[in-house]
XYZ file of C-alpha atoms in Angstrom:
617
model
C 212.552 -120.948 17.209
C 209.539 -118.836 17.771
C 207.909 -120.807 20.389
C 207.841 -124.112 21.846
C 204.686 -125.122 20.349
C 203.277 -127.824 18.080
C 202.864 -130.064 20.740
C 199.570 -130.732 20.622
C 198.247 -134.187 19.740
C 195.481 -132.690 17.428
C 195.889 -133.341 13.518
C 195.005 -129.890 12.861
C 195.730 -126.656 15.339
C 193.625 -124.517 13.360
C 192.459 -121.523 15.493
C 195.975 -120.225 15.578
C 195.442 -119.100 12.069
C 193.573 -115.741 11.015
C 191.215 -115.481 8.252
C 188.980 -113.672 6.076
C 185.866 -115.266 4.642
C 185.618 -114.404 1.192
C 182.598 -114.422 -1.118
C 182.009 -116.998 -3.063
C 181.153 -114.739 -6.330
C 182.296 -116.018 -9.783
C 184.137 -112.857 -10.621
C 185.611 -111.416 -7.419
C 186.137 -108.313 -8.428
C 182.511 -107.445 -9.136
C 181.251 -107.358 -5.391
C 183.159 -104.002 -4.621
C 180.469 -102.114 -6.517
C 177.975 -103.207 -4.172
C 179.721 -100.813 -1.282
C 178.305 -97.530 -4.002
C 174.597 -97.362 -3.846
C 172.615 -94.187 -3.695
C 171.303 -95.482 -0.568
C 173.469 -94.621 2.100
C 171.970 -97.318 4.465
C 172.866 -100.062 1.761
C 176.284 -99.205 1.464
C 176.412 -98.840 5.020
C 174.654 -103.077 5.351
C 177.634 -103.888 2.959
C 179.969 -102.552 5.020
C 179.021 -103.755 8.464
C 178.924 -107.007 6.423
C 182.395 -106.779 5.386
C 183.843 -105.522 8.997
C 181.697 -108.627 10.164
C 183.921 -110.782 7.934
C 186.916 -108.876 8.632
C 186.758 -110.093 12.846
C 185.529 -113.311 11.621
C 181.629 -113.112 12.532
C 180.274 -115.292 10.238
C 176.847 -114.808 11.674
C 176.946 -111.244 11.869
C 177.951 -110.807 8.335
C 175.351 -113.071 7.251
C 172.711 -110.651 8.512
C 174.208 -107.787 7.064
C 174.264 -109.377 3.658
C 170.782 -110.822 3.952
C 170.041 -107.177 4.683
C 171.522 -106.083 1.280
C 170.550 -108.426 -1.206
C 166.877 -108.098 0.319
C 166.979 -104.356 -0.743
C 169.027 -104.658 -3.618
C 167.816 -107.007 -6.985
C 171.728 -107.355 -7.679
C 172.636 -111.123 -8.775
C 176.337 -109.931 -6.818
C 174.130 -109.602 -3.690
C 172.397 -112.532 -4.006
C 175.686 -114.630 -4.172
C 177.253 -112.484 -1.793
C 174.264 -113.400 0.725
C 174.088 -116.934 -0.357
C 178.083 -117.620 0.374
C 177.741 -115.887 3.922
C 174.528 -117.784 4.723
C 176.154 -120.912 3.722
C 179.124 -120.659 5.195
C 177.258 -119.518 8.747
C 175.286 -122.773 8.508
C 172.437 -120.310 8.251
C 170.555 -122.862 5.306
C 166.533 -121.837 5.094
C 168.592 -118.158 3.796
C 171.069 -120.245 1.710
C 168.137 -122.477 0.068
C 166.054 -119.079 -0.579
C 169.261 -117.115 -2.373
C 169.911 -120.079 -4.181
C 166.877 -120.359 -5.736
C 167.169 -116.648 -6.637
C 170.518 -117.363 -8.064
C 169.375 -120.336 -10.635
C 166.567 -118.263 -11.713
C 168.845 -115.730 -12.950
C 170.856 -116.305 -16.308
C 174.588 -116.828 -15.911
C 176.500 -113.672 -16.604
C 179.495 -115.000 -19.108
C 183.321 -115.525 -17.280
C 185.545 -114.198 -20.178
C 187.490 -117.126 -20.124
C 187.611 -117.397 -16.414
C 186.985 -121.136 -15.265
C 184.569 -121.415 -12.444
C 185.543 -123.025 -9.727
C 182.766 -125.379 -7.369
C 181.828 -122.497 -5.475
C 179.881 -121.744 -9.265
C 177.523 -124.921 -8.861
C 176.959 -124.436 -5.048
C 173.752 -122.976 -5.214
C 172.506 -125.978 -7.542
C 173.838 -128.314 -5.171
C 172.256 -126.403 -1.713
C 169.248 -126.891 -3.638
C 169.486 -130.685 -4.575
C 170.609 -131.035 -1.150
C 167.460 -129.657 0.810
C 165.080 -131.739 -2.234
C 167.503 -134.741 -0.753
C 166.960 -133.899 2.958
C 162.936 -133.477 2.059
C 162.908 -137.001 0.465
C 162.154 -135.424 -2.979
C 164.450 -137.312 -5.053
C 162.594 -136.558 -8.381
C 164.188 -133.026 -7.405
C 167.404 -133.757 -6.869
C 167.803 -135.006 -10.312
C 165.967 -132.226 -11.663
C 168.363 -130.039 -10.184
C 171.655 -131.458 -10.815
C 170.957 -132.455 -14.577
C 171.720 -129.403 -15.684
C 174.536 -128.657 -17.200
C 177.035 -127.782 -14.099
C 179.905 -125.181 -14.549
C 182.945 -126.606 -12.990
C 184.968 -129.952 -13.706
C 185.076 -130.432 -9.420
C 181.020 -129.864 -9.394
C 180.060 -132.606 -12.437
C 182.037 -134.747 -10.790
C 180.242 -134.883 -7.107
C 176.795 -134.381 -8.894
C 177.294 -137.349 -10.497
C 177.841 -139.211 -6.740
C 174.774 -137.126 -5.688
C 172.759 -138.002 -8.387
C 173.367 -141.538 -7.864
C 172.318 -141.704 -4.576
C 168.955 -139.837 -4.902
C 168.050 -142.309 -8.427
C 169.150 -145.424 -5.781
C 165.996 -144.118 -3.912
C 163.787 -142.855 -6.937
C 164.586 -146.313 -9.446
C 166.781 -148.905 -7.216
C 170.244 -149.721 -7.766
C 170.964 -150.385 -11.668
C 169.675 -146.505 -12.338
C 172.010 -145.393 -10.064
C 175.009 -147.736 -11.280
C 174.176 -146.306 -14.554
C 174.454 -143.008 -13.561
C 177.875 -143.936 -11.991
C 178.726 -145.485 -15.535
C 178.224 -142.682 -17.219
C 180.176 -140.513 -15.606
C 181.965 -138.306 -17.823
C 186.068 -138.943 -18.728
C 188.486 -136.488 -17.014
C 185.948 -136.184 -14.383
C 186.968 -137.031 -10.710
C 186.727 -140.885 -10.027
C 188.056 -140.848 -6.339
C 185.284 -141.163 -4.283
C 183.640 -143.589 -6.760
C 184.523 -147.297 -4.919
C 183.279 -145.960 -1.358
C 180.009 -144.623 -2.939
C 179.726 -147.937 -4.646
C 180.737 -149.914 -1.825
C 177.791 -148.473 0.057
C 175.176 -148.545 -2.353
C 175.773 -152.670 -2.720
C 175.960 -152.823 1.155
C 172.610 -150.875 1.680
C 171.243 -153.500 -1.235
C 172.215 -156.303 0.300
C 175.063 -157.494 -2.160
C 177.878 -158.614 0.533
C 179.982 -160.055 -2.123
C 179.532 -156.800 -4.919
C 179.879 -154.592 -1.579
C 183.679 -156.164 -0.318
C 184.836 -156.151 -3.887
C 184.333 -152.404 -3.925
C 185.505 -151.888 -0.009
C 188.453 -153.544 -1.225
C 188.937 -151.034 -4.372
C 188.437 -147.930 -1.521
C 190.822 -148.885 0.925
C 193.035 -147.719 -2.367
C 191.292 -144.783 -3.100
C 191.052 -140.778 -1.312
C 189.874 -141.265 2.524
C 190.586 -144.819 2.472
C 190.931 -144.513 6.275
C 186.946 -143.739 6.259
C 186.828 -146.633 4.012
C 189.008 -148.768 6.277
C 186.383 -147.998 9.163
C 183.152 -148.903 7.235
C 184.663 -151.795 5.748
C 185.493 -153.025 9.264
C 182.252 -152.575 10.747
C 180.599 -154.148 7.180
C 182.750 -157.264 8.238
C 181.768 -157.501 11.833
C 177.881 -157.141 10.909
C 178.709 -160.168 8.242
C 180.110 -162.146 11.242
C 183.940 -161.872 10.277
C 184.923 -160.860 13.430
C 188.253 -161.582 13.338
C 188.997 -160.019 10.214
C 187.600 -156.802 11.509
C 189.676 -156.927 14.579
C 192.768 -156.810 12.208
C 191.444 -153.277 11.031
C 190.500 -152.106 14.416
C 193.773 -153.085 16.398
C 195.814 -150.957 13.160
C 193.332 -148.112 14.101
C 193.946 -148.503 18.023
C 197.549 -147.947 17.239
C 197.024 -144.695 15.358
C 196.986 -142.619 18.682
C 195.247 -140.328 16.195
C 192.127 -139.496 14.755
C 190.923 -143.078 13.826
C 192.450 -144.750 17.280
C 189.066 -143.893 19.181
C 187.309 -146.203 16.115
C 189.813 -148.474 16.346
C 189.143 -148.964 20.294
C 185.088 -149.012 19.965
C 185.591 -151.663 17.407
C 187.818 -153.964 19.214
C 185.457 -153.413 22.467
C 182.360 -154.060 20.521
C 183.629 -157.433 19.089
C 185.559 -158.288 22.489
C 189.020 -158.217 22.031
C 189.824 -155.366 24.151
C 188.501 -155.592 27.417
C 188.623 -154.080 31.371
C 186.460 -150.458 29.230
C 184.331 -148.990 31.965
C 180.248 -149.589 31.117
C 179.836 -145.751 30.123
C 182.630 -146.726 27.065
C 181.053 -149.990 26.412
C 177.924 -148.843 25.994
C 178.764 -146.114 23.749
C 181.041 -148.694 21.807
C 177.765 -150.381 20.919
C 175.513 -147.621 20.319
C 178.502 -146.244 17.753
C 176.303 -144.816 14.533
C 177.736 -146.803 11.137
C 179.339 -145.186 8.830
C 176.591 -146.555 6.108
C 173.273 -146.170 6.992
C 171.100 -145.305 3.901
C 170.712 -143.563 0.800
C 170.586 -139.936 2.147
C 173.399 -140.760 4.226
C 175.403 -141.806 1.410
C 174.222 -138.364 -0.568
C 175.706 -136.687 2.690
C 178.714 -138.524 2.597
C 179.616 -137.362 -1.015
C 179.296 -133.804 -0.058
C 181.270 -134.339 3.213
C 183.972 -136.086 1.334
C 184.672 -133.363 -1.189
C 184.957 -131.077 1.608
C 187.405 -133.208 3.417
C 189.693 -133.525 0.495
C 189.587 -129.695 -0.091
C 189.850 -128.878 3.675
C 193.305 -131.173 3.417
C 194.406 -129.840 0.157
C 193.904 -126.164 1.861
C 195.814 -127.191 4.971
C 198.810 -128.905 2.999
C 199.729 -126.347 0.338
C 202.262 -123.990 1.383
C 201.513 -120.935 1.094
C 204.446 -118.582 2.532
C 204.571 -114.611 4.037
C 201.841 -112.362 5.550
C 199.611 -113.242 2.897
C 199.072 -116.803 2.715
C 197.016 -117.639 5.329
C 194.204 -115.319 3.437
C 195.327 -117.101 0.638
C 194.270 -120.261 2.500
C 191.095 -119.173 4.057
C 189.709 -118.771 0.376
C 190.093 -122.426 -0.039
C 188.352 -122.975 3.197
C 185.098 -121.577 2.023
C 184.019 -124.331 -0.018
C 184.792 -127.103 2.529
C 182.861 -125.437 5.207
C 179.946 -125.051 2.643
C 180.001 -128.777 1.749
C 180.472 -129.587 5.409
C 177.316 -127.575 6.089
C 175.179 -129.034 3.212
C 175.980 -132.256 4.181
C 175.244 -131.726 7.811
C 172.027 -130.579 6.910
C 171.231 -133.429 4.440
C 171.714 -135.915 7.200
C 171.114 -134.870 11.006
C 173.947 -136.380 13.027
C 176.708 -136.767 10.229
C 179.662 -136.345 12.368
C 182.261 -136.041 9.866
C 180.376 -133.148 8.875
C 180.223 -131.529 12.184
C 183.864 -132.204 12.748
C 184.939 -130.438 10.005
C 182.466 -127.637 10.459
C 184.022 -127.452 13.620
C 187.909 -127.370 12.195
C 186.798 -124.863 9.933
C 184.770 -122.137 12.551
C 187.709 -123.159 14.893
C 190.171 -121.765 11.489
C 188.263 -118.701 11.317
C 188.151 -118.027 15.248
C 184.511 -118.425 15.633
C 183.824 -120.309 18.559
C 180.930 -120.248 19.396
C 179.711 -121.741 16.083
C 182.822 -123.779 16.594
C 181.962 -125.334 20.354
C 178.123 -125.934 19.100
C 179.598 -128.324 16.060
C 181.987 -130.018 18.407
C 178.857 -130.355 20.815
C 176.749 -132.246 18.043
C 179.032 -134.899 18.056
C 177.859 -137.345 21.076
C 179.913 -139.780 22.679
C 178.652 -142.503 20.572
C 180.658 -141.094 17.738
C 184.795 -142.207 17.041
C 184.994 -138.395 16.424
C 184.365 -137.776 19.754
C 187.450 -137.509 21.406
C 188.933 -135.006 18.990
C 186.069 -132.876 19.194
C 186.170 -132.489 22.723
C 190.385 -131.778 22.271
C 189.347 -129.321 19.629
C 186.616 -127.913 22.310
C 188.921 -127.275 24.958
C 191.323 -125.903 22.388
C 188.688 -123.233 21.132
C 187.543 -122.568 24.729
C 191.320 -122.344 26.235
C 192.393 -119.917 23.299
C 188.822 -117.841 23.198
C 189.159 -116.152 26.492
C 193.295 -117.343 26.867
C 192.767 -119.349 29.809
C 194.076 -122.774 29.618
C 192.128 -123.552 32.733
C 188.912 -123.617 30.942
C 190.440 -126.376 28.199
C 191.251 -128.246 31.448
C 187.781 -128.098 32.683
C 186.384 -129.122 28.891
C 188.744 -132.713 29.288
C 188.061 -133.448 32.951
C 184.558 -132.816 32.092
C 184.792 -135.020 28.572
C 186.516 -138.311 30.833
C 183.787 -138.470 33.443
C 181.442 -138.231 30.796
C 182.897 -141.296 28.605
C 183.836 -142.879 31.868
C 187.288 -143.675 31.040
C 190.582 -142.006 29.772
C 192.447 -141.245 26.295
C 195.960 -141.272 25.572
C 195.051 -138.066 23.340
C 193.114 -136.492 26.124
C 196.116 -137.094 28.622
C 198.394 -135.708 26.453
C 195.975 -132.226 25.670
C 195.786 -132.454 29.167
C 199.650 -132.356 30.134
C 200.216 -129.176 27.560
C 196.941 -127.180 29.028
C 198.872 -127.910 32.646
C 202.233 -127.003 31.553
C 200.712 -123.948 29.909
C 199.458 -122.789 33.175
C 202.705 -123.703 35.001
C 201.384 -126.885 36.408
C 203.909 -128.715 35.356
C 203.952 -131.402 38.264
C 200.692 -132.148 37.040
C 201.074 -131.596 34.064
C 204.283 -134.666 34.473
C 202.007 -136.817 35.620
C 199.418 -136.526 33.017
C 202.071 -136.849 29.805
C 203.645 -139.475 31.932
C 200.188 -141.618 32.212
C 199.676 -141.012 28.508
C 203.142 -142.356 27.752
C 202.100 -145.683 29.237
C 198.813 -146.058 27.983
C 199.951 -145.171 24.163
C 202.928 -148.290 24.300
C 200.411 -150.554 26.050
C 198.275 -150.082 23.295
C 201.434 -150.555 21.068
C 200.825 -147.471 19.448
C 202.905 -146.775 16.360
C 206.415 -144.693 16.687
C 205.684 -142.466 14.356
C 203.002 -141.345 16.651
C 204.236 -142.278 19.882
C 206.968 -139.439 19.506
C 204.666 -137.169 19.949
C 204.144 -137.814 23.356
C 208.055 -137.736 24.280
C 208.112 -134.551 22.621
C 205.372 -132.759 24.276
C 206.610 -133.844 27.814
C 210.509 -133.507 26.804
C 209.209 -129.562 25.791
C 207.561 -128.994 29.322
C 210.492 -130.482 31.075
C 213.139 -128.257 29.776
C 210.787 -125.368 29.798
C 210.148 -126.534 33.656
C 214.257 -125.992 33.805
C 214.380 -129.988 33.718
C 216.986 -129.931 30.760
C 218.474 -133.295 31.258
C 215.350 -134.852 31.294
C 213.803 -133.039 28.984
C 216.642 -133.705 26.398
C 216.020 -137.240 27.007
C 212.644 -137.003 26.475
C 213.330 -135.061 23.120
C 216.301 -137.517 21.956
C 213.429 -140.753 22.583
C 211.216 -138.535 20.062
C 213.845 -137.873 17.930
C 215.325 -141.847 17.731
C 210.952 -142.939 17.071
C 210.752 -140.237 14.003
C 214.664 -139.153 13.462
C 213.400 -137.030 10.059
C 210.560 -135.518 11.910
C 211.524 -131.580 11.237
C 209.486 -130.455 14.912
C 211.841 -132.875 16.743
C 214.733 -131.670 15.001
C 214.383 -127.516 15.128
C 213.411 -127.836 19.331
C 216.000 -130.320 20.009
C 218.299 -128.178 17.967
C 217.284 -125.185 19.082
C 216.847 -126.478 22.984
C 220.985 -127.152 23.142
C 221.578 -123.733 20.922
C 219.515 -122.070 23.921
C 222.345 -123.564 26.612
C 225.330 -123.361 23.996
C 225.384 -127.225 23.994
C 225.869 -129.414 21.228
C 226.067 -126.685 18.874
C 227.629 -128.509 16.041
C 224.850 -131.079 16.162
C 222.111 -128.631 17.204
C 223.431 -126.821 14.124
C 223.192 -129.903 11.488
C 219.435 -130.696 13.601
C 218.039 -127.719 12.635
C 220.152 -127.233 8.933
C 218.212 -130.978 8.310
C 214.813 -129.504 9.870
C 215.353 -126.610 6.953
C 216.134 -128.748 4.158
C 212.714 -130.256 4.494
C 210.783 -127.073 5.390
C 212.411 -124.107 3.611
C 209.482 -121.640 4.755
C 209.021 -122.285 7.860
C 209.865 -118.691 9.496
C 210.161 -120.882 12.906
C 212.857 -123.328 11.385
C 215.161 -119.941 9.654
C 214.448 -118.328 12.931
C 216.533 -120.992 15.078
C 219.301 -121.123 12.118
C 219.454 -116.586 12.623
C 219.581 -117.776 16.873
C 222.201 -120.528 16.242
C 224.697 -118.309 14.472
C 223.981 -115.553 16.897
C 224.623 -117.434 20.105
C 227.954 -118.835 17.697
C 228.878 -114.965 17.408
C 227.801 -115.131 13.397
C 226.200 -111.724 13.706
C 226.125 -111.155 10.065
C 224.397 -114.419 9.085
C 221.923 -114.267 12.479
C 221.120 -110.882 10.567
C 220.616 -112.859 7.270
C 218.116 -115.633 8.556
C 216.439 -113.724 11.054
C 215.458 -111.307 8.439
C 213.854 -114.090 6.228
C 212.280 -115.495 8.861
C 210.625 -112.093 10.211
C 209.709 -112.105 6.257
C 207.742 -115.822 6.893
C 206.476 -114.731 10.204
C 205.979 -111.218 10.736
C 203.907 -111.359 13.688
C 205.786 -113.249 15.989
C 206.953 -112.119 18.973
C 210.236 -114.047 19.654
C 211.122 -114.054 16.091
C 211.290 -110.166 15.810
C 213.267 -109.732 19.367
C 215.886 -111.697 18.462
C 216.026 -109.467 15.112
C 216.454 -106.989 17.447
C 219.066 -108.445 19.286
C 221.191 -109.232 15.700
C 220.570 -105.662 14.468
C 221.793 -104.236 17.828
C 225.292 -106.749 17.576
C 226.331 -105.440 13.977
C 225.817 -101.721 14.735
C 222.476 -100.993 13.662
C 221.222 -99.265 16.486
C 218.589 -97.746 15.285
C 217.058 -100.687 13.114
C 217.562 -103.439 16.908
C 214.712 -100.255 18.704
C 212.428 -100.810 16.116
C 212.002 -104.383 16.261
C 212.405 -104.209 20.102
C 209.497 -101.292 20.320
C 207.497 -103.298 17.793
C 207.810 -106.815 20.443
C 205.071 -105.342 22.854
C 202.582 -104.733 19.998
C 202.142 -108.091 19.244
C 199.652 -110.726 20.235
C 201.790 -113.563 21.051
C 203.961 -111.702 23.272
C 203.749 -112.451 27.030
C 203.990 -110.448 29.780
C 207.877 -111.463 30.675
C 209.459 -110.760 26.857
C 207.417 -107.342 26.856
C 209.305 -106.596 30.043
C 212.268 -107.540 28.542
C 212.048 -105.423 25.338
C 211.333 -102.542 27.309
C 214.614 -103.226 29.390
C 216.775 -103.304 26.179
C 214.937 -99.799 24.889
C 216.130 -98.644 28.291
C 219.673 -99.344 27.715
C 219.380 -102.441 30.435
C 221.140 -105.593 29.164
C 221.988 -107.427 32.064
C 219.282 -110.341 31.173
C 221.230 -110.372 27.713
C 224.523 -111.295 28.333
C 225.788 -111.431 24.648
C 224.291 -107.685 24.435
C 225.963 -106.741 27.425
C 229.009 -107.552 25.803
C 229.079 -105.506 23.201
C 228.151 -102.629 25.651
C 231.100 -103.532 27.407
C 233.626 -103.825 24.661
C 232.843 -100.552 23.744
């Protein structure tokens, strides 16, 4: 197994993965022309740009191609300038390219089928006419033909909301009628559900809650819904959705809490949490809200759909970040349509956390106040960004300690970041204590199993990692009997007795089950290659430890025990390679550095099984 790591309580650990923003051009092979200019100055803007892009300055590389289309009347420039300006969050630039962009005729795609990115300057533009209150111009905007399938669809939700403003509700319900067939109908009963509420229609607006607690983001549903049944005085029916929430011990259990404090069922909260529990921002506020919410809940649905298609070897995270673009353009839009949309800013934040850009990152995380039921995962995803920026996990420490005092109370979420920034930093007495705390907190709250493993698991991982294998194993076996398909449980616990040469047929049908479910996970294949090797397989180790250097070339661990395989069959020359290439890479610490350069010295007495072979020779 390459590391002991997915631990973290966080839905998403993003800023582990490395990127390259890509343009958002129709054709993307056109924009390479734009390095060959006869002015050496422009080519050398368009580079800088792209080197920008390359360490994952979004900023930076939106100056340098604001610098290039401004010299250059190229319609790639202009699109190359827009996408970067976007993407920064850098909108009076993206609004002026835009408007460049539309004024220009549409070069024809061959066949090719434009994706959203196609209709995002339309859409910037409609957005900023919906921001200035000009709703005449929204609809002027988006009633033009659009080019892609994805962007009809959400102009048709944008549309409505900005006629709901301009003509009242049956001119936007029309609009909603009309919508074309084959287009996407997904986010349809939550837009409608809003409109009715913001009218005043409590009966129309439950009928349509009811339809979007079936439809995409029905948990954002699930939340509005709840709060639209406490403001109608069904108190008791909303504390049925909040306690579910409470027990998420995820992303929605901080909603779930605010609501049940709010309508009293959940008391003993410190004032600081009860007063933000009342100050908490609804989900539906007004028409431009709802506008915002359309954008922001395209770009959630593409920021999942990025995140859960597999995309395997050294190419498929750049594969992924191309997805990404569009989300964090959406996210942007809408968090410039309506000033203090959280969701936005949270997944602005996911996304500039994705492409290692944390300052941008921290400053979206810092928009969202304590009022919000984001807020707890923005500060995790804070001290995240912090603790990996400068690779200090004191300075994620300092972000949570900081983030409690301020809300005046503790998280079961929090405890648990808490506990793996500790045991990352060798605290692990502390670190005990903190997992331990969160432990009791999360089954007080009766949080579900299928979460509450996660907990067991982090602190089971520190234990034996702490040399506390008995109680770690325990730990990892109470995980394992809460979620016993749950491939992460299976491959550590598997991999954990493989380590000590206990267990092995079980650790070996563990991690075979772990496999089955996640064929390409280069961590998974890499504890199969360990398992035979510590069994004396050499041959197969060989065999799965070469795949899995093929999923996950840059890992550290991974390629030493390649080594280590290559060096027990004979090939000598093939084990030095992969032991000289250890120190080169990022995730390699200080002690398996050391190591490698032991074995390249002909020192195996930290390797017993390699010392073996010296000695049977």
């Amino acid at each position: 197994m390459a590391s002991a790591c997915q631990t973290a309580p966080m839905i998403f650990r993003l800023s582990l993965l490395m990127v390259l923003v890509a343009a958002c051009a129709s054709n993307p092979s056109s924009t390479s022309r734009l390095a060959f200019g006869d002015d050496s100055s422009l080519s050398g803007a368009y580079l800088q740009g792209r080197y920008a892009a390359q360490d994952y300055n979004l900023p930076k590389a939106d100056e340098a191609f604001k610098d290039v289309a401004r010299r250059r009347d190229d319609l790639d420039a202009n699109r190359l300038a827009f996408s970067y300006a976007l993407a920064a969050g850098s909108m009076d630039e993206a609004e002026r390219q835009a408007r460049i962009i539309v004024g220009k005729p549409i070069p024809p795609t061959d066949g090719f089928q434009p994706g959203l990115q196609a209709d995002l300057p339309r859409i910037t533009l409609a957005a900023a006419a919906m921001r200035d209150g000009d709703y005449d111009d929204v609809l002027n905007w988006l009633e033009a033909d659009l080019q892609s399938p994805l962007g009809q669809s959400l102009a048709v939700l944008l549309r409505s909301a900005a006629a709901y403003e301009a003509s009242g509700l049956e001119e936007a319900t029309n609009i909603l009628a009309a919508q074309a067939p084959g287009t996407f109908r997904g986010l349809v009963p939550m837009h409608v559900a809003a409109l009715l509420e913001i009218e005043g229609d409590p009966a129309g607006a439950e009928t349509a809650y009811r339809q979007a607690l079936n439809a995409p983001r029905n948990e954002i549903a699930a939340i509005a819904y709840a709060r639209f049944l406490e403001d109608t005085g069904r108190t008791e029916d909303a504390q049925r959705i909040y306690s579910r929430m409470l027990q998420d011990a995820g992303l929605y259990m901080r909603a779930g809490r605010m609501g049940m404090t709010r309508t009293g069922a959940l008391l003993g909260q410190s004032r600081a949490f009860v007063r933000s529990a009342e100050r908490q921002p609804k989900i539906v506020r007004d028409a431009r809200n709802v506008f915002a919410m359309a954008l922001e809940g395209f770009a959630w649905l593409g920021f999942e759909q990025a995140l859960n298609t597999v995309m395997p070897g050294p190419g498929g995270e750049l594969a992924r970040q191309e997805e990404l673009v569009v989300p964090l353009a959406l996210a942007n839009l809408a968090r410039s349509t309506d000033d203090g949309n959280d969701i936005g800013d949270y997944l602005a934040m996911l996304i500039f956390g994705f492409y290692e850009t944390a300052d941008a990152a921290v400053a979206a995380a810092d928009a969202i106040p304590r009022e919000s039921w984001l807020y707890t995962f923005a500060q995790l995803e804070k001290a995240t960004v912090r603790a990996q920026t400068a690779d200090d996990a004191s300075l994620g420490i300092d972000v949570l300690r900081e983030a409690i005092r301020k809300d005046g109370s503790s998280n079961p979420a929090w405890g648990l970041q808490l506990h793996i920034f500790l045991a990352a930093d060798g605290q692990y007495a502390e670190a005990d204590r903190y997992a331990t705390e969160a432990i009791a907190a999360a089954e007080a709250w009766n949080v579900d199993p299928l979460s509450l493993w996660r907990y067991y698991f982090a602190r089971g991982a520190a234990r034996v990692e702490a040399d506390r294998f008995e109680e770690g194993t325990a730990d990892l076996e109470k995980a394992l009997e809460l979620a016993p398909d749950e491939p992460i449980i299976l491959n550590h616990l598997g991999y954990t007795y493989v380590e000590r040469g206990a267990n092995l047929e079980r650790a070996f049908a563990m991690i075979e089950s772990a496999l089955e479910q996640e064929p390409q996970n280069g961590a998974i294949v890499d504890s199969l290659g360990w398992a035979h090797y510590q069994r004396g397989n050499y041959q197969d180790a060989v065999r799965y430890l070469e795949e899995a250097v093929g999923l996950q070339p840059d890992d550290a661990v991974i390629t030493d025990h390649l080594g280590d395989a290559y060096y027990m069959v004979g090939r000598d020359r093939d084990a030095r390679f992969e032991w000289r290439r250890v120190p080169e890479l990022d995730d390699a610490d200080d002690a398996l550095r050391a190591l490698a350069a032991r074995k390249l010295d002909g020192d195996f007495s930290e390797s017993p099984i390699l010392s073996g072979r010296e000695t049977a020779r």
